[in-house]
Amino acid sequence: MKIPGSRRIFGPVPSRRLGASLGVDVIPPKTCTFDCVYCECGETTVKTCERRKFCPAPDILADLEAHLSRMTEKPDVITLSGSGEPTLYSPMGELIDGIKRLAALPVAVITNSSLLWMPEVRDELARADIVLPSLDAAVEDAFRRINRPHELVSLPQMIDGLERFLREYRGTVLFEILLIEGYNADERNIEALKTALGRMRTDKIQLNTAVRPGTERDIEPLDDISMRRIRERFGPRCEIIASARTTRRHHEEIDIEEAILSLLERRPCTTEDLHRALGLSVERAESVVRRLIEAGSVVERRVGGTAFYAAPRPKRS
């Protein structure tokens, strides 16, 4: 399954860690090495460790160039992310180099760290200016339960790959741990994570929790007291990620429905999120979302009384 050219580039999205992030999606929807219980994109339909050239890098760069030419306000960063694991894209190094030639902007990659045991992945990823790796668990049972990895992904091998990469990498490292009540927030796992990360070079450790609908409906976010307690365990380089509040305006001819669908395919959003990401009024966002719901293109889900909107989840093949 290929990603249509108009959907490969999305945003800018107001990122809690990067500012206004223009996304580049190089992976077909929900093709991943993991099937995390908290994933905002829904369950993984193709779980794989096979790296592939899903679409030619020159085609993606042409889409990016066209998108940037229509923007009146440039993003803060260009980020390889989206609805699958970016390191599964085999020409990742070629794409990063091409983006750097095309735009005088930092390039970031969000990765679940699962393929860093591969030397070629470490080499290609090292070309990015910012890497945002994640490690939710350093204990085997917690890792298997929360991330539900492909059978070829080994936790010791994954941690070893992270250590090898970070010993050589010279860019910015923003490490994320996503904590879920009853899955990976117990003392045993937190202590193991602290030990593992203590051996790695990171600029920041950023704690997150499940505030949006995930794959499993019974997941519960950590409360503020628990998040602060865990933050103290990791020391001064650790922070709790706050909500982004950036508003960006796009070119007046932007296709609003297309832009909204592009965001909702990758993460559930409230109308306030759409307002901040696309520069729409909340009222305008609500109007367009209602129209998309009536057309069957968007569904509404409620979490803790808050309405989130998302693209319908694909069925597992």
XYZ file of C-alpha atoms in Angstrom:
317
model
C 0.000 0.000 0.000
C 1.483 3.295 -1.064
C 0.819 6.676 0.502
C -0.779 9.145 -1.949
C 1.559 12.015 -2.738
C -0.809 14.596 -1.268
C -0.733 12.762 2.076
C 3.027 12.216 2.390
C 3.551 15.752 3.704
C 1.365 16.931 6.577
C 1.162 19.841 8.966
C 2.891 21.787 10.344
C 1.709 20.109 13.539
C 2.270 21.924 16.852
C 4.699 19.484 18.467
C 5.246 19.506 22.201
C 8.937 18.815 21.611
C 9.824 20.441 18.287
C 7.628 23.503 17.789
C 5.925 23.713 14.383
C 6.801 20.369 12.821
C 6.211 19.662 9.117
C 5.728 15.910 8.871
C 7.079 13.620 6.162
C 5.324 10.240 6.197
C 7.314 7.579 4.354
C 5.560 4.451 5.644
C 2.163 3.009 4.612
C -0.406 3.393 7.400
C 0.291 1.163 10.392
C 3.296 -0.660 9.010
C 5.456 -0.967 12.101
C 7.769 -3.139 14.154
C 5.504 -2.620 17.186
C 1.785 -2.739 17.960
C 1.786 -0.469 21.007
C -1.284 -0.462 23.228
C -1.300 3.341 23.309
C -0.754 4.064 19.601
C -2.868 6.994 18.428
C -2.903 5.635 14.858
C -4.656 2.407 15.816
C -3.544 -1.199 15.726
C -0.688 -2.295 13.494
C -1.951 -4.002 10.353
C 1.485 -4.959 8.968
C 3.959 -5.901 11.712
C 7.382 -6.292 10.116
C 11.126 -5.760 10.493
C 11.753 -5.768 6.738
C 13.059 -2.424 5.474
C 11.613 -1.451 2.098
C 11.607 1.349 -0.448
C 7.927 2.126 -0.094
C 8.138 5.120 -2.447
C 11.054 6.775 -4.292
C 12.887 9.450 -2.310
C 12.825 11.903 -5.291
C 9.014 11.727 -5.321
C 8.847 12.579 -1.623
C 11.288 15.447 -2.077
C 9.198 16.818 -4.968
C 6.082 16.711 -2.760
C 7.987 18.449 0.036
C 9.306 21.163 -2.261
C 5.803 21.848 -3.583
C 4.367 21.978 -0.069
C 7.038 24.363 1.184
C 6.511 26.664 -1.809
C 2.856 27.126 -0.801
C 3.636 28.049 2.792
C 3.849 31.674 3.841
C 5.397 30.782 7.215
C 8.079 28.120 7.351
C 8.033 25.362 9.987
C 10.596 25.058 12.755
C 11.635 21.545 11.746
C 10.961 18.851 9.155
C 10.203 15.539 10.830
C 10.148 11.978 9.556
C 7.186 10.542 11.423
C 3.584 9.611 10.764
C 1.631 6.372 10.868
C 4.447 3.793 10.918
C 8.083 3.307 11.984
C 10.245 5.642 9.814
C 13.406 3.520 10.011
C 11.608 0.819 7.994
C 12.109 3.126 4.992
C 15.245 1.736 3.338
C 16.341 4.989 1.550
C 16.093 6.973 4.815
C 19.654 8.298 4.530
C 19.095 9.438 0.943
C 15.880 11.182 1.990
C 17.478 13.001 4.940
C 20.331 14.223 2.745
C 17.830 15.399 0.120
C 15.744 17.298 2.669
C 18.856 19.088 3.915
C 19.733 20.161 0.385
C 16.178 21.312 -0.248
C 15.413 23.279 2.916
C 17.607 25.151 5.358
C 15.776 23.582 8.292
C 16.729 20.974 10.880
C 15.650 17.403 10.136
C 14.247 15.274 12.948
C 13.360 11.585 13.072
C 10.949 10.021 15.548
C 11.762 6.351 16.081
C 10.727 3.545 18.406
C 14.412 2.442 18.473
C 13.615 -1.126 17.414
C 15.959 -1.300 14.393
C 19.006 0.488 15.809
C 20.783 -2.851 16.161
C 21.282 -2.623 12.374
C 24.521 -0.753 11.477
C 22.957 0.691 8.308
C 20.055 2.166 10.290
C 22.453 3.774 12.766
C 24.488 5.235 9.908
C 21.477 6.683 8.119
C 19.839 8.020 11.279
C 23.059 9.790 12.271
C 22.480 12.227 9.386
C 19.463 13.764 11.173
C 19.911 16.899 13.280
C 17.496 15.718 15.969
C 16.630 12.157 16.920
C 13.663 11.362 19.142
C 14.055 7.725 20.231
C 11.727 6.011 22.638
C 12.151 3.284 25.215
C 9.050 2.532 27.262
C 10.365 -0.476 29.109
C 13.671 -2.048 30.127
C 12.045 -5.138 31.636
C 11.086 -7.925 29.245
C 7.512 -8.584 30.371
C 6.637 -4.879 30.435
C 8.225 -4.398 27.004
C 6.243 -7.269 25.473
C 3.013 -6.108 27.066
C 3.095 -2.400 26.206
C 4.930 -2.396 22.846
C 3.866 -5.829 21.515
C 6.941 -6.033 19.246
C 7.594 -8.165 16.195
C 9.007 -11.551 17.170
C 12.435 -10.634 15.746
C 12.763 -7.594 18.038
C 14.798 -8.394 21.144
C 14.841 -5.979 24.095
C 18.565 -6.559 24.932
C 19.465 -6.148 21.257
C 17.366 -2.977 21.053
C 19.013 -1.424 24.113
C 22.459 -2.376 22.806
C 21.624 -0.707 19.472
C 20.570 2.469 21.274
C 23.800 2.546 23.264
C 25.899 2.031 20.136
C 24.049 4.756 18.239
C 24.196 7.336 21.013
C 27.922 6.799 21.591
C 28.622 8.089 18.074
C 25.709 10.459 17.361
C 26.476 14.178 17.630
C 23.017 15.706 17.150
C 20.271 16.508 19.661
C 18.680 13.553 21.472
C 15.192 13.943 22.939
C 14.329 10.652 24.611
C 10.679 9.757 25.228
C 9.168 7.354 27.738
C 5.411 6.903 27.535
C 4.000 5.665 30.810
C 0.746 3.745 31.216
C -0.869 2.836 34.529
C -0.639 -0.905 35.076
C 1.776 -1.504 32.182
C 5.188 0.078 32.744
C 4.986 2.538 35.637
C 5.908 0.059 38.386
C 9.048 0.439 40.473
C 10.849 -2.487 38.821
C 10.541 -1.049 35.313
C 11.299 2.551 36.341
C 14.495 1.443 38.071
C 15.505 -0.621 35.028
C 14.854 2.340 32.722
C 16.890 4.620 34.977
C 19.806 2.170 34.846
C 19.606 1.742 31.068
C 19.334 5.463 30.318
C 22.113 6.199 32.756
C 24.473 4.526 30.282
C 23.260 6.631 27.329
C 24.005 10.175 26.166
C 20.751 12.143 26.020
C 19.948 15.857 26.017
C 16.524 15.387 27.573
C 14.386 12.574 28.900
C 10.762 13.433 28.278
C 7.950 11.685 30.099
C 4.598 11.296 28.402
C 1.378 9.439 29.167
C -1.697 8.349 27.235
C -3.901 11.423 26.951
C -5.410 10.380 23.580
C -7.324 7.295 22.484
C -5.031 4.325 21.892
C -5.291 0.833 20.441
C -6.593 -0.617 23.707
C -9.549 1.150 25.260
C -8.718 0.256 28.872
C -5.398 2.099 29.072
C -5.171 4.749 31.785
C -2.821 7.756 31.899
C -0.710 8.406 34.951
C -1.886 11.148 37.273
C 0.167 14.308 37.780
C 1.560 13.211 41.147
C 2.874 9.934 39.733
C 4.387 11.701 36.715
C 6.207 14.198 38.945
C 7.446 11.430 41.223
C 8.910 9.507 38.286
C 10.426 12.673 36.823
C 12.361 13.191 40.052
C 13.796 9.675 39.718
C 15.458 10.556 36.412
C 17.044 13.788 37.607
C 17.419 17.311 36.170
C 17.575 16.312 32.491
C 14.058 14.834 32.745
C 10.864 16.765 32.072
C 7.157 16.110 31.683
C 5.982 17.064 28.221
C 3.470 19.914 28.278
C 0.769 20.644 25.714
C 1.791 22.593 22.643
C 0.176 26.000 22.232
C 1.566 27.135 18.908
C -0.764 28.455 16.221
C 0.450 28.579 12.616
C -1.305 30.032 9.578
C -1.222 28.308 6.215
C -1.633 29.573 2.683
C -5.194 30.777 2.110
C -5.770 28.210 -0.649
C -5.077 25.186 1.579
C -7.608 22.385 1.224
C -8.982 22.343 4.764
C -10.690 18.964 4.540
C -7.553 17.360 3.101
C -5.383 18.929 5.798
C -7.704 17.779 8.579
C -7.918 14.236 7.205
C -4.138 14.114 6.842
C -3.707 14.952 10.542
C -6.481 12.660 11.751
C -5.037 9.700 9.854
C -1.953 9.984 12.055
C -3.341 11.000 15.436
C -6.711 11.706 17.061
C -7.278 15.442 17.576
C -9.704 17.694 19.363
C -11.085 20.729 17.572
C -8.702 22.783 19.722
C -5.788 20.717 18.340
C -6.994 21.412 14.785
C -7.259 25.097 15.608
C -3.643 25.220 16.797
C -2.273 23.042 14.001
C -4.043 24.609 11.033
C -4.801 28.146 12.145
C -8.566 27.550 11.873
C -11.092 28.962 14.283
C -12.506 26.312 16.608
C -15.925 26.951 15.083
C -14.589 26.370 11.560
C -12.818 23.181 12.652
C -16.039 21.897 14.258
C -18.019 22.641 11.111
C -15.614 20.783 8.821
C -15.279 17.838 11.218
C -19.060 17.442 11.411
C -19.234 17.376 7.632
C -16.512 14.712 7.521
C -18.328 12.635 10.153
C -21.519 12.739 8.080
C -19.506 11.570 5.058
C -18.072 8.650 7.044
C -14.494 9.942 6.735
C -14.060 10.754 10.441
C -15.261 9.139 13.671
C -15.688 10.631 17.132
C -14.315 8.965 20.255
C -14.553 10.287 23.810
C -11.859 9.953 26.453
C -12.528 11.362 29.891
C -15.355 13.507 28.545
C -13.174 15.040 25.802
C -14.180 14.517 22.166
C -11.360 13.316 19.894
C -11.756 12.917 16.143
C -9.919 10.325 14.077
C -9.906 8.567 10.750
C -11.666 5.177 10.921
C -9.201 2.468 11.899
C -8.229 0.017 9.141
C -9.090 -3.602 9.726
C -6.218 -5.944 10.542
C -5.262 -8.071 7.530
